[in-house]
Amino acid sequence: MSNSDTVDCLFSEAYALIEQGLCYDEVNDKQNALLMYQKGLDLSQQAFELEKEPNSEKKENLSKTSQGLSRVKELV
């Protein structure tokens, strides 16, 4: 698996965890929501660390992702 594939996989899994956190939030299960958000943030951080030299399109996507993750961190 290439580095790019690994990064994509990590981001996909991170977003799935954050989506699960949102589902827990909707039913007012804050403890599990925070757990899912934290796991998603951890995987996202791993992906950012692996992505050393993104192309311009990926760089823009990483910037947008970083902004979204900052909002999630505020909740956690």
Tab-separated table of N, CA and C in Angstrom:
chain	number	residue	atom	x	y	z
A	1	MET	N	0.854	-1.172	0.000
A	1	MET	CA	0.000	0.000	0.000
A	1	MET	C	0.903	1.239	0.000
A	2	SER	N	0.603	2.197	-0.866
A	2	SER	CA	1.424	3.404	-0.939
A	2	SER	C	1.125	4.329	0.234
A	3	ASN	N	2.016	5.275	0.447
A	3	ASN	CA	1.836	6.252	1.514
A	3	ASN	C	0.521	7.009	1.331
A	4	SER	N	0.215	7.361	0.089
A	4	SER	CA	-1.019	8.083	-0.214
A	4	SER	C	-2.246	7.236	0.133
A	5	ASP	N	-2.189	5.948	-0.189
A	5	ASP	CA	-3.297	5.046	0.144
A	5	ASP	C	-3.474	4.928	1.654
A	6	THR	N	-2.370	4.858	2.368
A	6	THR	CA	-2.427	4.767	3.827
A	6	THR	C	-3.058	6.018	4.415
A	7	VAL	N	-2.646	7.175	3.909
A	7	VAL	CA	-3.198	8.447	4.385
A	7	VAL	C	-4.695	8.503	4.106
A	8	ASP	N	-5.094	8.129	2.892
A	8	ASP	CA	-6.515	8.123	2.539
A	8	ASP	C	-7.309	7.196	3.450
A	9	CYS	N	-6.750	6.035	3.730
A	9	CYS	CA	-7.410	5.063	4.604
A	9	CYS	C	-7.571	5.618	6.017
A	10	LEU	N	-6.517	6.247	6.526
A	10	LEU	CA	-6.581	6.829	7.871
A	10	LEU	C	-7.636	7.925	7.947
A	11	PHE	N	-7.667	8.798	6.931
A	11	PHE	CA	-8.668	9.860	6.929
A	11	PHE	C	-10.081	9.293	6.830
A	12	SER	N	-10.265	8.262	6.015
A	12	SER	CA	-11.588	7.642	5.892
A	12	SER	C	-12.050	7.071	7.220
A	13	GLU	N	-11.151	6.385	7.883
A	13	GLU	CA	-11.501	5.805	9.182
A	13	GLU	C	-11.761	6.903	10.214
A	14	ALA	N	-10.960	7.965	10.154
A	14	ALA	CA	-11.143	9.086	11.085
A	14	ALA	C	-12.518	9.714	10.903
A	15	TYR	N	-12.911	9.938	9.647
A	15	TYR	CA	-14.214	10.540	9.399
A	15	TYR	C	-15.345	9.619	9.835
A	16	ALA	N	-15.180	8.327	9.653
A	16	ALA	CA	-16.204	7.382	10.109
A	16	ALA	C	-16.368	7.467	11.625
A	17	LEU	N	-15.256	7.582	12.334
A	17	LEU	CA	-15.325	7.705	13.794
A	17	LEU	C	-15.988	9.018	14.209
A	18	ILE	N	-15.666	10.095	13.510
A	18	ILE	CA	-16.270	11.386	13.836
A	18	ILE	C	-17.767	11.360	13.526
A	19	GLU	N	-18.154	10.719	12.423
A	19	GLU	CA	-19.575	10.570	12.119
A	19	GLU	C	-20.278	9.759	13.203
A	20	GLN	N	-19.630	8.720	13.688
A	20	GLN	CA	-20.206	7.931	14.780
A	20	GLN	C	-20.368	8.799	16.018
A	21	GLY	N	-19.381	9.654	16.273
A	21	GLY	CA	-19.483	10.590	17.389
A	21	GLY	C	-20.682	11.507	17.246
A	22	LEU	N	-20.938	11.965	16.033
A	22	LEU	CA	-22.102	12.820	15.795
A	22	LEU	C	-23.398	12.071	16.091
A	23	CYS	N	-23.434	10.790	15.730
A	23	CYS	CA	-24.621	9.973	16.032
A	23	CYS	C	-24.827	9.865	17.538
A	24	TYR	N	-23.748	9.648	18.276
A	24	TYR	CA	-23.862	9.595	19.734
A	24	TYR	C	-24.320	10.940	20.290
A	25	ASP	N	-23.813	12.025	19.710
A	25	ASP	CA	-24.229	13.359	20.143
A	25	ASP	C	-25.729	13.558	19.964
A	26	GLU	N	-26.264	13.058	18.852
A	26	GLU	CA	-27.688	13.223	18.559
A	26	GLU	C	-28.575	12.562	19.604
A	27	VAL	N	-28.097	11.495	20.233
A	27	VAL	CA	-28.891	10.820	21.263
A	27	VAL	C	-28.413	11.203	22.663
A	28	ASN	N	-27.617	12.280	22.708
A	28	ASN	CA	-27.140	12.861	23.971
A	28	ASN	C	-26.239	11.917	24.772
A	29	ASP	N	-25.486	11.082	24.071
A	29	ASP	CA	-24.515	10.199	24.714
A	29	ASP	C	-23.141	10.856	24.587
A	30	LYS	N	-22.898	11.835	25.444
A	30	LYS	CA	-21.689	12.665	25.351
A	30	LYS	C	-20.410	11.865	25.583
A	31	GLN	N	-20.445	10.907	26.484
A	31	GLN	CA	-19.246	10.130	26.792
A	31	GLN	C	-18.738	9.381	25.556
A	32	ASN	N	-19.624	8.663	24.885
A	32	ASN	CA	-19.216	7.930	23.683
A	32	ASN	C	-18.916	8.875	22.523
A	33	ALA	N	-19.634	9.992	22.441
A	33	ALA	CA	-19.354	10.978	21.392
A	33	ALA	C	-17.927	11.490	21.532
A	34	LEU	N	-17.545	11.872	22.726
A	34	LEU	CA	-16.191	12.371	22.948
A	34	LEU	C	-15.139	11.310	22.649
A	35	LEU	N	-15.431	10.071	23.000
A	35	LEU	CA	-14.504	8.975	22.714
A	35	LEU	C	-14.294	8.816	21.203
A	36	MET	N	-15.380	8.839	20.445
A	36	MET	CA	-15.275	8.712	18.987
A	36	MET	C	-14.553	9.913	18.380
A	37	TYR	N	-14.864	11.115	18.860
A	37	TYR	CA	-14.179	12.312	18.360
A	37	TYR	C	-12.679	12.209	18.614
A	38	GLN	N	-12.306	11.780	19.809
A	38	GLN	CA	-10.886	11.693	20.141
A	38	GLN	C	-10.173	10.667	19.269
A	39	LYS	N	-10.802	9.511	19.065
A	39	LYS	CA	-10.203	8.489	18.199
A	39	LYS	C	-10.054	9.015	16.771
A	40	GLY	N	-11.072	9.729	16.289
A	40	GLY	CA	-11.007	10.313	14.954
A	40	GLY	C	-9.896	11.340	14.836
A	41	LEU	N	-9.748	12.162	15.866
A	41	LEU	CA	-8.679	13.163	15.867
A	41	LEU	C	-7.306	12.502	15.884
A	42	ASP	N	-7.173	11.438	16.663
A	42	ASP	CA	-5.890	10.727	16.732
A	42	ASP	C	-5.499	10.155	15.365
A	43	LEU	N	-6.462	9.530	14.682
A	43	LEU	CA	-6.169	8.975	13.357
A	43	LEU	C	-5.865	10.080	12.350
A	44	SER	N	-6.578	11.186	12.454
A	44	SER	CA	-6.321	12.314	11.554
A	44	SER	C	-4.917	12.852	11.761
A	45	GLN	N	-4.500	12.928	13.002
A	45	GLN	CA	-3.148	13.405	13.294
A	45	GLN	C	-2.106	12.467	12.684
A	46	GLN	N	-2.347	11.164	12.779
A	46	GLN	CA	-1.433	10.199	12.160
A	46	GLN	C	-1.349	10.425	10.653
A	47	ALA	N	-2.503	10.673	10.037
A	47	ALA	CA	-2.530	10.901	8.590
A	47	ALA	C	-1.763	12.164	8.224
A	48	PHE	N	-1.949	13.229	8.999
A	48	PHE	CA	-1.221	14.471	8.729
A	48	PHE	C	0.283	14.253	8.834
A	49	GLU	N	0.700	13.468	9.802
A	49	GLU	CA	2.130	13.214	9.984
A	49	GLU	C	2.712	12.393	8.834
A	50	LEU	N	1.919	11.492	8.265
A	50	LEU	CA	2.391	10.676	7.143
A	50	LEU	C	2.464	11.470	5.841
A	51	GLU	N	1.612	12.468	5.726
A	51	GLU	CA	1.538	13.246	4.487
A	51	GLU	C	2.603	14.327	4.508
A	52	LYS	N	3.777	14.008	3.992
A	52	LYS	CA	4.923	14.927	4.067
A	52	LYS	C	4.902	15.983	2.978
A	53	GLU	N	4.659	15.581	1.739
A	53	GLU	CA	4.721	16.526	0.625
A	53	GLU	C	3.474	16.393	-0.245
A	54	PRO	N	2.362	16.953	0.205
A	54	PRO	CA	1.133	16.837	-0.585
A	54	PRO	C	1.197	17.706	-1.845
A	55	ASN	N	0.521	17.252	-2.894
A	55	ASN	CA	0.422	18.103	-4.076
A	55	ASN	C	-0.539	19.242	-3.762
A	56	SER	N	-0.694	20.191	-4.659
A	56	SER	CA	-1.480	21.384	-4.356
A	56	SER	C	-2.933	21.052	-4.035
A	57	GLU	N	-3.535	20.082	-4.748
A	57	GLU	CA	-4.917	19.703	-4.473
A	57	GLU	C	-5.023	19.081	-3.091
A	58	LYS	N	-4.099	18.181	-2.785
A	58	LYS	CA	-4.118	17.555	-1.467
A	58	LYS	C	-3.841	18.582	-0.385
A	59	LYS	N	-2.962	19.538	-0.680
A	59	LYS	CA	-2.642	20.576	0.294
A	59	LYS	C	-3.899	21.369	0.649
A	60	GLU	N	-4.715	21.695	-0.361
A	60	GLU	CA	-5.966	22.418	-0.116
A	60	GLU	C	-6.925	21.558	0.701
A	61	ASN	N	-7.040	20.276	0.350
A	61	ASN	CA	-7.914	19.369	1.099
A	61	ASN	C	-7.442	19.209	2.540
A	62	LEU	N	-6.131	19.114	2.738
A	62	LEU	CA	-5.595	18.996	4.092
A	62	LEU	C	-5.893	20.247	4.899
A	63	SER	N	-5.834	21.404	4.251
A	63	SER	CA	-6.139	22.656	4.935
A	63	SER	C	-7.595	22.671	5.389
A	64	LYS	N	-8.509	22.268	4.504
A	64	LYS	CA	-9.930	22.215	4.858
A	64	LYS	C	-10.163	21.198	5.972
A	65	THR	N	-9.504	20.055	5.864
A	65	THR	CA	-9.638	19.026	6.888
A	65	THR	C	-9.129	19.534	8.223
A	66	SER	N	-8.009	20.212	8.202
A	66	SER	CA	-7.432	20.760	9.425
A	66	SER	C	-8.382	21.744	10.086
A	67	GLN	N	-9.036	22.578	9.285
A	67	GLN	CA	-9.997	23.536	9.832
A	67	GLN	C	-11.172	22.812	10.480
A	68	GLY	N	-11.668	21.773	9.814
A	68	GLY	CA	-12.778	21.006	10.375
A	68	GLY	C	-12.385	20.302	11.658
A	69	LEU	N	-11.179	19.757	11.683
A	69	LEU	CA	-10.716	19.066	12.883
A	69	LEU	C	-10.517	20.039	14.040
A	70	SER	N	-10.139	21.265	13.731
A	70	SER	CA	-10.001	22.271	14.790
A	70	SER	C	-11.340	22.506	15.471
A	71	ARG	N	-12.408	22.511	14.675
A	71	ARG	CA	-13.747	22.686	15.253
A	71	ARG	C	-14.108	21.507	16.151
A	72	VAL	N	-13.753	20.294	15.704
A	72	VAL	CA	-14.043	19.109	16.514
A	72	VAL	C	-13.241	19.156	17.811
A	73	LYS	N	-11.977	19.583	17.737
A	73	LYS	CA	-11.144	19.678	18.938
A	73	LYS	C	-11.764	20.614	19.965
A	74	GLU	N	-12.422	21.672	19.498
A	74	GLU	CA	-13.086	22.589	20.423
A	74	GLU	C	-14.183	21.873	21.206
A	75	LEU	N	-14.849	20.926	20.557
A	75	LEU	CA	-15.907	20.169	21.229
A	75	LEU	C	-15.347	19.175	22.231
A	76	VAL	N	-14.183	18.623	21.904
A	76	VAL	CA	-13.563	17.618	22.758
A	76	VAL	C	-12.908	18.341	23.901
